[in-house]
Amino acid sequence: FDLNRDLVQKEFPEVYTCHCNVFTPSTGARPYGLHHASSLGFQHPFFFKDKLFAPEKHMSFHATVLETDSTLGFTIFDGHTPEAFEIAFPARQVHLKGGKVLDETEIHLVRASLLALPQVQRYIPVDKVSVIAPQTQVRALMDFVVAAYWATEACGDPKYARGGQGTIWETKPGQALILNNWRAHGDNPEVPPEVKEKDGLRVSIDLRCFSKMKLPRGAKTEADV
């Protein structure tokens, strides 16, 4: 951040705090895939009612570190309206409209994923809880539910389809994409087997920056909760 402070503040004047993510998907492994950012403040009603952990703006400066094969571009859905929501919302939309796009098994998996999430289980009677997702899988389950919701929205009735086409960016080392992290984005689904190991390592660093957010007393970041 210190090396790029002027650039970050020029592109995102509201910047208040930042942290870094490092991504290293290699040949034979699947990158994270389609997703958007989330925040505790939008996932938990008891935080949101007091606007805690709910920054209005969330920007990424996603920089490429190593040269990669051209098939490993980064995709941004420029037509997707930035959004953040409590996870029950997309699951409810899949339940109401998903039958036109998703098959019965996919809709069942969305429902099962939702019910396995800790933030949902607090509203379910204990005797109805059958699976508790480990913390390492919570984010993946959330993104599966959201991806199913986006499929329902983008692939259903053409009159209501939204999101548009994705733009694939083939960045060079040292170049960075600046994107609204509430917008749908992601890597290609997997590194092709024919890509050599030396070319298959897609290393990038994401400087994720937030506008000012309200925090509870004693907390500096979401990690303190």
Coordinates of N, CA and C in Angstrom, one line a residue:
F1 N 0.8 -1.2 0.0 CA 0.0 0.0 0.0 C 0.9 1.3 0.0
D2 N 1.9 1.2 0.8 CA 2.8 2.4 0.9 C 3.4 2.8 -0.5
L3 N 3.8 1.7 -1.3 CA 4.4 2.0 -2.6 C 3.4 2.6 -3.6
N4 N 2.1 2.3 -3.3 CA 1.1 2.8 -4.3 C 0.0 3.7 -3.6
R5 N 0.4 4.3 -2.5 CA -0.5 5.1 -1.8 C -1.2 6.2 -2.6
D6 N -0.4 6.9 -3.4 CA -0.9 8.0 -4.2 C -1.9 7.5 -5.3
L7 N -1.6 6.4 -5.9 CA -2.5 5.8 -6.9 C -3.8 5.3 -6.3
V8 N -3.7 4.6 -5.2 CA -4.9 4.1 -4.5 C -5.8 5.3 -4.1
Q9 N -5.2 6.3 -3.5 CA -6.0 7.5 -3.1 C -6.6 8.2 -4.3
K10 N -5.9 8.2 -5.4 CA -6.4 8.9 -6.6 C -7.6 8.1 -7.1
E11 N -7.5 6.8 -7.2 CA -8.6 6.0 -7.8 C -9.7 5.7 -6.8
F12 N -9.4 5.8 -5.5 CA -10.4 5.5 -4.5 C -10.3 6.5 -3.3
P13 N -10.7 7.7 -3.5 CA -10.5 8.8 -2.5 C -11.1 8.4 -1.1
E14 N -12.1 7.5 -1.1 CA -12.8 7.2 0.1 C -12.0 6.1 0.9
V15 N -10.9 5.7 0.4 CA -10.1 4.6 1.1 C -9.9 4.9 2.6
Y16 N -10.2 3.9 3.4 CA -10.0 4.1 4.9 C -9.0 3.0 5.4
T17 N -9.2 1.8 4.9 CA -8.3 0.7 5.4 C -8.2 -0.3 4.3
C18 N -7.1 -1.1 4.3 CA -6.9 -2.1 3.2 C -6.3 -3.4 3.9
H19 N -6.4 -4.5 3.2 CA -5.7 -5.7 3.5 C -5.4 -6.4 2.2
C20 N -4.5 -7.4 2.3 CA -4.0 -8.1 1.1 C -4.5 -9.6 1.1
N21 N -4.8 -10.1 -0.1 CA -5.0 -11.5 -0.4 C -4.0 -11.9 -1.4
V22 N -3.4 -13.1 -1.3 CA -2.5 -13.7 -2.3 C -3.2 -14.9 -2.9
F23 N -3.1 -15.0 -4.2 CA -3.8 -16.1 -4.9 C -2.7 -16.9 -5.7
T24 N -2.6 -18.2 -5.5 CA -1.6 -19.1 -6.2 C -2.2 -20.4 -6.8
P25 N -3.3 -20.3 -7.6 CA -3.8 -21.6 -8.2 C -2.8 -22.1 -9.2
S26 N -2.5 -23.5 -9.1 CA -1.5 -24.1 -10.0 C -2.2 -25.1 -10.9
T27 N -1.4 -25.7 -11.8 CA -1.9 -26.6 -12.8 C -2.6 -27.8 -12.0
G28 N -3.8 -28.2 -12.5 CA -4.5 -29.3 -11.9 C -5.4 -28.8 -10.8
A29 N -5.3 -27.6 -10.3 CA -6.1 -27.1 -9.2 C -7.1 -26.1 -9.7
R30 N -8.2 -26.0 -9.1 CA -9.2 -25.0 -9.5 C -9.1 -23.7 -8.8
P31 N -9.0 -22.6 -9.5 CA -9.0 -21.3 -8.9 C -10.4 -21.1 -8.2
Y32 N -10.5 -20.0 -7.5 CA -11.7 -19.8 -6.7 C -13.0 -19.8 -7.5
G33 N -12.9 -19.2 -8.7 CA -14.1 -19.1 -9.6 C -15.0 -17.9 -9.4
L34 N -16.2 -17.9 -9.9 CA -17.0 -16.7 -9.9 C -17.5 -16.4 -8.5
H35 N -17.4 -15.1 -8.1 CA -17.8 -14.7 -6.8 C -17.9 -13.2 -6.7
H36 N -18.3 -12.6 -5.6 CA -18.1 -11.2 -5.2 C -17.8 -11.2 -3.8
A37 N -17.4 -10.0 -3.3 CA -17.0 -9.8 -1.9 C -18.3 -9.8 -1.0
S38 N -18.0 -10.1 0.3 CA -19.1 -10.0 1.3 C -18.5 -9.3 2.5
S39 N -19.3 -9.1 3.5 CA -18.9 -8.5 4.7 C -19.8 -8.9 5.9
L40 N -19.2 -9.0 7.0 CA -20.0 -9.4 8.2 C -21.3 -8.6 8.4
G41 N -21.1 -7.3 8.1 CA -22.2 -6.3 8.3 C -23.4 -6.6 7.4
F42 N -23.2 -7.3 6.2 CA -24.3 -7.6 5.3 C -24.8 -9.0 5.5
Q43 N -24.1 -9.8 6.3 CA -24.4 -11.2 6.5 C -25.2 -11.4 7.8
H44 N -25.1 -10.5 8.7 CA -25.7 -10.7 10.0 C -26.6 -9.6 10.4
P45 N -27.9 -9.8 10.5 CA -28.8 -8.7 10.8 C -28.5 -7.9 12.0
F46 N -28.0 -8.6 13.1 CA -27.7 -7.8 14.3 C -26.5 -6.9 14.2
F47 N -25.6 -7.1 13.1 CA -24.6 -6.1 12.8 C -25.2 -5.0 11.9
F48 N -26.0 -5.4 10.9 CA -26.5 -4.5 10.0 C -27.4 -3.4 10.5
K49 N -28.2 -3.8 11.6 CA -29.1 -2.8 12.1 C -28.4 -1.6 12.7
D50 N -27.1 -1.8 13.1 CA -26.3 -0.8 13.7 C -25.2 -0.3 12.7
K51 N -25.3 -0.8 11.4 CA -24.4 -0.5 10.4 C -22.9 -0.9 10.7
L52 N -22.7 -1.9 11.5 CA -21.4 -2.4 11.9 C -20.8 -3.3 10.8
F53 N -19.5 -3.2 10.5 CA -18.8 -4.0 9.5 C -19.5 -3.9 8.1
A54 N -20.1 -2.8 7.8 CA -20.8 -2.7 6.5 C -20.3 -1.5 5.7
P55 N -19.1 -1.6 5.1 CA -18.6 -0.5 4.3 C -19.4 -0.3 3.1
E56 N -19.7 1.0 2.7 CA -20.5 1.3 1.5 C -19.7 0.9 0.3
K57 N -18.4 1.1 0.3 CA -17.6 0.8 -0.9 C -16.4 -0.1 -0.6
H58 N -16.1 -1.0 -1.6 CA -15.1 -2.0 -1.4 C -14.4 -2.2 -2.8
M59 N -13.2 -1.6 -2.9 CA -12.4 -1.7 -4.2 C -11.2 -2.6 -4.1
S60 N -10.9 -3.3 -5.2 CA -9.8 -4.1 -5.3 C -8.8 -3.6 -6.3
F61 N -7.5 -3.7 -5.9 CA -6.4 -3.4 -6.8 C -5.7 -4.8 -7.0
H62 N -6.1 -5.5 -8.0 CA -5.7 -6.9 -8.2 C -4.5 -7.0 -9.2
A63 N -3.3 -7.2 -8.6 CA -2.1 -7.1 -9.4 C -1.5 -8.5 -9.8
T64 N -1.1 -8.7 -11.0 CA -0.5 -9.9 -11.5 C 1.0 -9.9 -11.1
V65 N 1.5 -11.0 -10.6 CA 2.9 -11.1 -10.1 C 3.8 -11.9 -11.1
L66 N 3.3 -13.0 -11.6 CA 4.0 -13.8 -12.6 C 3.4 -13.8 -14.0
E67 N 4.2 -14.0 -15.0 CA 3.7 -14.2 -16.4 C 2.9 -15.5 -16.4
T68 N 1.8 -15.5 -17.1 CA 1.0 -16.7 -17.1 C 0.5 -17.0 -18.6
D69 N 0.0 -18.2 -18.8 CA -0.6 -18.5 -20.1 C -1.8 -17.7 -20.3
S70 N -2.1 -17.4 -21.6 CA -3.2 -16.4 -21.9 C -4.5 -17.0 -21.6
T71 N -4.6 -18.3 -21.3 CA -5.9 -18.9 -20.9 C -6.3 -18.6 -19.4
L72 N -5.4 -17.9 -18.7 CA -5.6 -17.7 -17.3 C -6.0 -16.3 -16.9
G73 N -6.8 -15.7 -17.8 CA -7.2 -14.3 -17.6 C -8.1 -14.2 -16.4
F74 N -8.3 -12.9 -16.0 CA -9.2 -12.6 -14.9 C -10.5 -12.0 -15.5
T75 N -11.7 -12.4 -15.1 CA -12.9 -12.0 -15.7 C -13.7 -11.1 -14.7
I76 N -14.2 -9.9 -15.3 CA -15.0 -9.0 -14.6 C -16.3 -8.8 -15.3
F77 N -17.5 -9.0 -14.7 CA -18.8 -8.8 -15.3 C -19.2 -7.3 -15.1
D78 N -18.7 -6.5 -16.1 CA -18.9 -5.1 -16.0 C -20.4 -4.6 -15.9
G79 N -21.3 -5.4 -16.5 CA -22.7 -5.0 -16.5 C -23.4 -5.4 -15.2
H80 N -22.7 -6.1 -14.3 CA -23.4 -6.6 -13.1 C -23.4 -5.4 -12.1
T81 N -24.6 -5.1 -11.6 CA -24.7 -4.0 -10.6 C -24.1 -4.5 -9.3
P82 N -23.2 -3.7 -8.8 CA -22.5 -4.1 -7.5 C -23.6 -4.3 -6.4
E83 N -23.5 -5.4 -5.7 CA -24.5 -5.7 -4.6 C -23.9 -6.5 -3.5
A84 N -24.4 -6.4 -2.3 CA -24.1 -7.2 -1.2 C -25.4 -7.4 -0.4
F85 N -25.5 -8.7 0.1 CA -26.8 -9.0 0.7 C -26.6 -10.1 1.8
E86 N -27.6 -10.3 2.6 CA -27.6 -11.4 3.5 C -27.9 -12.7 2.7
I87 N -27.3 -13.8 3.0 CA -27.3 -15.0 2.2 C -28.6 -15.6 1.9
A88 N -29.6 -15.4 2.8 CA -30.9 -16.0 2.6 C -31.6 -15.3 1.4
F89 N -31.2 -14.1 1.1 CA -31.9 -13.4 -0.1 C -31.7 -14.2 -1.4
P90 N -30.4 -14.5 -1.8 CA -30.3 -15.2 -3.1 C -30.9 -16.6 -3.0
A91 N -30.8 -17.3 -1.9 CA -31.4 -18.6 -1.7 C -32.9 -18.5 -2.0
R92 N -33.5 -17.5 -1.4 CA -35.0 -17.3 -1.6 C -35.3 -17.1 -3.1
Q93 N -34.5 -16.3 -3.8 CA -34.7 -16.0 -5.2 C -34.6 -17.3 -6.0
V94 N -33.6 -18.2 -5.7 CA -33.5 -19.5 -6.3 C -34.7 -20.3 -6.1
H95 N -35.2 -20.3 -4.9 CA -36.4 -21.1 -4.5 C -37.6 -20.6 -5.4
L96 N -37.7 -19.3 -5.6 CA -38.9 -18.8 -6.3 C -38.8 -18.9 -7.8
K97 N -37.6 -18.7 -8.3 CA -37.4 -18.6 -9.8 C -36.5 -19.6 -10.4
G98 N -35.7 -20.3 -9.6 CA -34.7 -21.2 -10.1 C -35.1 -22.3 -11.0
G99 N -36.4 -22.7 -10.8 CA -36.8 -23.9 -11.6 C -36.8 -23.7 -13.1
K100 N -36.7 -22.4 -13.6 CA -36.6 -22.2 -15.0 C -35.2 -22.4 -15.5
V101 N -34.2 -22.4 -14.7 CA -32.8 -22.5 -15.1 C -32.1 -23.7 -14.5
L102 N -32.3 -23.9 -13.2 CA -31.6 -25.0 -12.5 C -32.4 -26.3 -12.4
D103 N -31.8 -27.4 -12.4 CA -32.5 -28.7 -12.2 C -32.8 -28.9 -10.7
E104 N -33.6 -29.9 -10.5 CA -34.0 -30.2 -9.1 C -32.9 -30.5 -8.1
T105 N -31.8 -31.2 -8.6 CA -30.7 -31.5 -7.8 C -30.0 -30.2 -7.4
E106 N -29.8 -29.3 -8.3 CA -29.1 -28.0 -8.1 C -29.9 -27.2 -7.0
I107 N -31.2 -27.1 -7.2 CA -32.0 -26.4 -6.2 C -31.9 -27.0 -4.8
H108 N -31.9 -28.3 -4.8 CA -31.7 -29.0 -3.5 C -30.4 -28.7 -2.9
L109 N -29.3 -28.6 -3.7 CA -28.0 -28.3 -3.2 C -27.9 -26.9 -2.6
V110 N -28.6 -26.0 -3.3 CA -28.7 -24.6 -2.8 C -29.3 -24.6 -1.4
R111 N -30.4 -25.3 -1.2 CA -31.2 -25.4 0.0 C -30.3 -26.0 1.1
A112 N -29.6 -27.1 0.8 CA -28.8 -27.8 1.7 C -27.6 -26.9 2.1
S113 N -27.0 -26.2 1.2 CA -25.9 -25.3 1.5 C -26.3 -24.2 2.4
L114 N -27.5 -23.7 2.2 CA -28.0 -22.6 3.0 C -28.1 -23.1 4.5
L115 N -28.7 -24.3 4.6 CA -29.0 -24.8 6.0 C -27.8 -25.2 6.7
A116 N -26.7 -25.4 6.0 CA -25.4 -25.8 6.7 C -24.6 -24.6 7.2
L117 N -25.1 -23.4 6.8 CA -24.3 -22.2 7.2 C -24.6 -21.8 8.6
P118 N -23.6 -21.5 9.4 CA -23.8 -21.1 10.8 C -24.6 -19.9 11.0
Q119 N -24.5 -18.9 10.1 CA -25.3 -17.6 10.3 C -26.8 -17.9 10.0
V120 N -27.1 -19.0 9.4 CA -28.5 -19.4 9.1 C -29.0 -20.3 10.3
Q121 N -28.2 -21.1 10.8 CA -28.6 -22.1 11.8 C -29.0 -21.5 13.1
R122 N -28.6 -20.3 13.4 CA -29.1 -19.7 14.6 C -30.6 -19.4 14.6
Y123 N -31.2 -19.5 13.4 CA -32.6 -19.3 13.3 C -33.4 -20.6 13.2
I124 N -32.7 -21.7 13.2 CA -33.3 -23.0 13.0 C -33.3 -23.8 14.3
P125 N -34.4 -24.5 14.7 CA -34.5 -25.3 15.9 C -33.3 -26.3 15.9
V126 N -32.7 -26.5 17.0 CA -31.5 -27.4 17.1 C -31.8 -28.8 16.5
D127 N -33.0 -29.3 16.7 CA -33.3 -30.7 16.3 C -33.5 -30.7 14.7
K128 N -33.5 -29.6 14.1 CA -33.6 -29.6 12.6 C -32.3 -29.4 11.9
V129 N -31.2 -29.1 12.7 CA -29.9 -29.0 12.1 C -29.2 -30.3 11.9
S130 N -28.9 -30.7 10.7 CA -28.4 -32.0 10.4 C -26.9 -31.9 10.0
V131 N -26.5 -30.8 9.4 CA -25.1 -30.7 9.0 C -24.6 -29.3 9.4
I132 N -23.4 -29.2 10.0 CA -22.8 -28.0 10.3 C -21.5 -27.8 9.5
A133 N -21.5 -26.8 8.6 CA -20.3 -26.6 7.7 C -19.1 -26.2 8.5
P134 N -17.9 -26.8 8.3 CA -16.7 -26.3 8.9 C -16.4 -24.9 8.4
Q135 N -15.7 -24.1 9.2 CA -15.5 -22.7 8.9 C -14.7 -22.6 7.5
T136 N -13.9 -23.6 7.2 CA -13.1 -23.5 6.0 C -14.0 -23.7 4.7
Q137 N -15.2 -24.2 4.9 CA -16.1 -24.4 3.8 C -17.3 -23.4 3.7
V138 N -17.4 -22.5 4.7 CA -18.5 -21.6 4.8 C -18.5 -20.7 3.6
R139 N -17.4 -20.1 3.3 CA -17.4 -19.1 2.2 C -17.7 -19.8 0.8
A140 N -17.2 -21.0 0.6 CA -17.5 -21.7 -0.7 C -18.9 -22.0 -0.8
L141 N -19.6 -22.4 0.3 CA -21.0 -22.7 0.3 C -21.8 -21.4 0.0
M142 N -21.4 -20.3 0.6 CA -22.1 -19.0 0.3 C -21.9 -18.6 -1.2
D143 N -20.7 -18.8 -1.7 CA -20.5 -18.4 -3.1 C -21.3 -19.4 -4.1
F144 N -21.5 -20.6 -3.7 CA -22.3 -21.5 -4.5 C -23.7 -21.1 -4.6
V145 N -24.3 -20.7 -3.4 CA -25.6 -20.1 -3.4 C -25.8 -18.9 -4.3
V146 N -24.8 -18.0 -4.1 CA -24.8 -16.7 -4.9 C -24.7 -17.0 -6.4
A147 N -23.8 -18.0 -6.8 CA -23.6 -18.3 -8.2 C -24.9 -18.9 -8.8
A148 N -25.6 -19.7 -8.0 CA -26.9 -20.2 -8.4 C -28.0 -19.1 -8.6
Y149 N -27.9 -18.1 -7.7 CA -28.8 -17.0 -7.8 C -28.5 -16.2 -9.1
W150 N -27.2 -15.9 -9.4 CA -26.8 -15.2 -10.6 C -27.2 -16.0 -11.8
A151 N -27.1 -17.3 -11.8 CA -27.6 -18.1 -13.0 C -29.1 -17.9 -13.2
T152 N -29.8 -17.9 -12.1 CA -31.3 -17.7 -12.1 C -31.6 -16.3 -12.7
E153 N -30.8 -15.3 -12.3 CA -31.1 -13.9 -12.8 C -30.6 -13.7 -14.2
A154 N -29.5 -14.3 -14.6 CA -28.9 -14.0 -15.9 C -29.4 -14.9 -17.0
C155 N -29.9 -16.1 -16.6 CA -30.2 -17.1 -17.7 C -31.7 -17.4 -17.7
G156 N -32.5 -16.7 -17.0 CA -34.0 -16.9 -17.0 C -34.6 -16.1 -18.1
D157 N -35.7 -15.5 -17.7 CA -36.5 -14.7 -18.7 C -35.6 -13.6 -19.3
P158 N -35.4 -13.6 -20.6 CA -34.5 -12.5 -21.2 C -34.9 -11.1 -20.8
K159 N -36.2 -10.9 -20.6 CA -36.6 -9.5 -20.2 C -36.0 -9.0 -18.9
Y160 N -35.7 -10.0 -18.1 CA -35.2 -9.6 -16.7 C -33.7 -10.0 -16.5
A161 N -33.1 -10.6 -17.6 CA -31.7 -11.0 -17.5 C -30.8 -9.8 -17.2
R162 N -29.8 -9.9 -16.3 CA -28.9 -8.9 -16.1 C -27.5 -9.4 -15.8
G163 N -26.5 -8.6 -15.8 CA -25.1 -9.1 -15.6 C -24.2 -8.9 -16.8
G164 N -24.8 -9.1 -18.0 CA -24.0 -8.8 -19.2 C -22.9 -9.9 -19.4
Q165 N -22.1 -9.6 -20.4 CA -21.0 -10.4 -20.7 C -19.7 -10.1 -19.8
G166 N -18.9 -11.1 -19.6 CA -17.7 -10.9 -18.8 C -16.6 -10.4 -19.7
T167 N -15.7 -9.6 -19.2 CA -14.5 -9.2 -19.9 C -13.3 -9.9 -19.3
I168 N -12.6 -10.6 -20.2 CA -11.4 -11.3 -19.7 C -10.2 -10.4 -19.9
W169 N -9.5 -10.2 -18.8 CA -8.3 -9.4 -18.8 C -7.0 -10.2 -18.7
E170 N -6.1 -10.1 -19.7 CA -4.8 -10.8 -19.7 C -3.7 -9.8 -19.2
T171 N -3.6 -9.7 -17.9 CA -2.6 -8.7 -17.4 C -1.2 -9.2 -17.4
K172 N -0.3 -8.3 -17.4 CA 1.1 -8.7 -17.4 C 1.7 -8.4 -15.9
P173 N 2.8 -9.0 -15.6 CA 3.3 -8.8 -14.2 C 3.5 -7.3 -14.0
G174 N 3.0 -6.8 -12.8 CA 3.1 -5.4 -12.5 C 1.9 -4.6 -12.8
Q175 N 1.0 -5.2 -13.7 CA -0.2 -4.5 -14.0 C -1.3 -4.9 -13.0
A176 N -2.2 -4.0 -12.7 CA -3.3 -4.3 -11.8 C -4.7 -3.9 -12.3
L177 N -5.7 -4.7 -12.1 CA -7.1 -4.4 -12.4 C -7.7 -3.7 -11.2
I178 N -8.4 -2.6 -11.4 CA -9.1 -1.9 -10.4 C -10.6 -2.2 -10.5
L179 N -11.2 -2.8 -9.5 CA -12.6 -3.2 -9.7 C -13.4 -3.0 -8.4
N180 N -14.7 -2.8 -8.6 CA -15.6 -2.8 -7.4 C -15.8 -4.2 -7.0
N181 N -15.4 -4.5 -5.7 CA -15.4 -5.9 -5.3 C -16.9 -6.4 -5.0
W182 N -17.8 -5.5 -5.0 CA -19.2 -6.0 -4.9 C -19.8 -6.5 -6.2
R183 N -19.0 -6.4 -7.3 CA -19.4 -6.8 -8.6 C -18.8 -8.2 -8.9
A184 N -19.6 -9.0 -9.7 CA -19.2 -10.4 -10.0 C -17.9 -10.4 -10.8
H185 N -17.0 -11.3 -10.3 CA -15.7 -11.4 -11.0 C -15.1 -12.8 -10.6
G186 N -14.0 -13.2 -11.3 CA -13.3 -14.4 -10.9 C -12.3 -14.9 -11.9
D187 N -11.6 -16.0 -11.6 CA -10.6 -16.6 -12.5 C -11.3 -17.5 -13.5
N188 N -10.6 -18.0 -14.5 CA -11.1 -19.0 -15.3 C -11.3 -20.2 -14.4
P189 N -12.2 -21.2 -14.8 CA -12.6 -22.3 -13.9 C -11.5 -23.2 -13.5
E190 N -10.5 -23.4 -14.4 CA -9.4 -24.3 -14.1 C -8.2 -24.1 -15.0
V191 N -7.0 -24.5 -14.5 CA -5.8 -24.4 -15.4 C -5.8 -25.6 -16.3
P192 N -5.8 -25.4 -17.6 CA -5.8 -26.5 -18.5 C -4.6 -27.5 -18.3
P193 N -4.9 -28.8 -18.5 CA -3.8 -29.7 -18.2 C -2.6 -29.5 -19.2
E194 N -2.9 -29.0 -20.4 CA -1.8 -28.9 -21.4 C -0.9 -27.7 -21.1
V195 N -1.3 -26.9 -20.1 CA -0.4 -25.7 -19.7 C 0.8 -26.3 -18.9
K196 N 2.0 -25.9 -19.3 CA 3.1 -26.4 -18.5 C 3.1 -25.9 -17.1
E197 N 3.7 -26.6 -16.2 CA 3.7 -26.3 -14.8 C 4.3 -24.9 -14.6
K198 N 5.3 -24.5 -15.3 CA 5.9 -23.2 -15.1 C 5.0 -22.1 -15.5
D199 N 4.1 -22.4 -16.5 CA 3.1 -21.4 -16.9 C 1.8 -21.5 -16.1
G200 N 1.6 -22.6 -15.4 CA 0.3 -22.8 -14.8 C 0.2 -22.2 -13.4
L201 N 1.2 -21.5 -12.9 CA 1.1 -20.9 -11.6 C 0.7 -19.5 -11.8
R202 N -0.5 -19.1 -11.5 CA -1.1 -17.8 -11.6 C -1.0 -17.1 -10.3
V203 N 0.1 -16.4 -10.0 CA 0.2 -15.7 -8.7 C -0.2 -14.2 -8.9
S204 N -1.1 -13.8 -8.0 CA -1.5 -12.4 -8.0 C -1.8 -12.0 -6.6
I205 N -1.7 -10.7 -6.4 CA -1.9 -10.1 -5.1 C -3.1 -9.1 -5.2
D206 N -4.0 -9.2 -4.3 CA -5.2 -8.4 -4.3 C -5.2 -7.4 -3.1
L207 N -4.9 -6.1 -3.4 CA -5.0 -5.1 -2.3 C -6.5 -4.7 -2.2
R208 N -7.2 -5.1 -1.2 CA -8.6 -4.9 -1.0 C -8.8 -3.7 -0.1
C209 N -9.5 -2.7 -0.6 CA -9.6 -1.4 0.2 C -11.1 -1.1 0.5
F210 N -11.3 -0.6 1.6 CA -12.7 -0.3 2.1 C -12.8 1.2 2.4
S211 N -14.1 1.7 2.2 CA -14.4 3.0 2.7 C -14.6 2.9 4.2
K212 N -14.7 4.0 4.9 CA -14.8 4.0 6.3 C -16.1 3.2 6.8
M213 N -15.9 2.3 7.8 CA -17.0 1.5 8.3 C -17.0 1.7 9.8
K214 N -18.2 1.5 10.3 CA -18.4 1.6 11.8 C -18.0 0.3 12.4
L215 N -17.3 0.3 13.5 CA -16.8 -0.9 14.2 C -17.2 -0.8 15.6
P216 N -17.5 -2.0 16.2 CA -17.8 -2.0 17.7 C -16.6 -1.6 18.5
R217 N -16.8 -1.2 19.7 CA -15.7 -0.8 20.6 C -14.7 -2.0 20.7
G218 N -13.4 -1.6 20.6 CA -12.4 -2.6 20.7 C -12.0 -3.4 19.5
A219 N -12.7 -3.2 18.4 CA -12.4 -3.9 17.2 C -11.8 -3.0 16.2
K220 N -10.8 -3.5 15.4 CA -10.1 -2.8 14.4 C -10.5 -3.3 13.0
T221 N -10.8 -4.6 12.9 CA -11.2 -5.3 11.7 C -12.2 -6.4 12.0
E222 N -12.7 -7.0 10.9 CA -13.6 -8.1 11.1 C -13.0 -9.3 11.8
A223 N -11.7 -9.4 11.6 CA -10.9 -10.5 12.2 C -11.0 -10.5 13.8
D224 N -11.3 -9.3 14.3 CA -11.4 -9.2 15.8 C -12.7 -9.8 16.4
V225 N -13.6 -10.2 15.5 CA -14.9 -10.7 16.0 C -14.8 -12.2 16.1

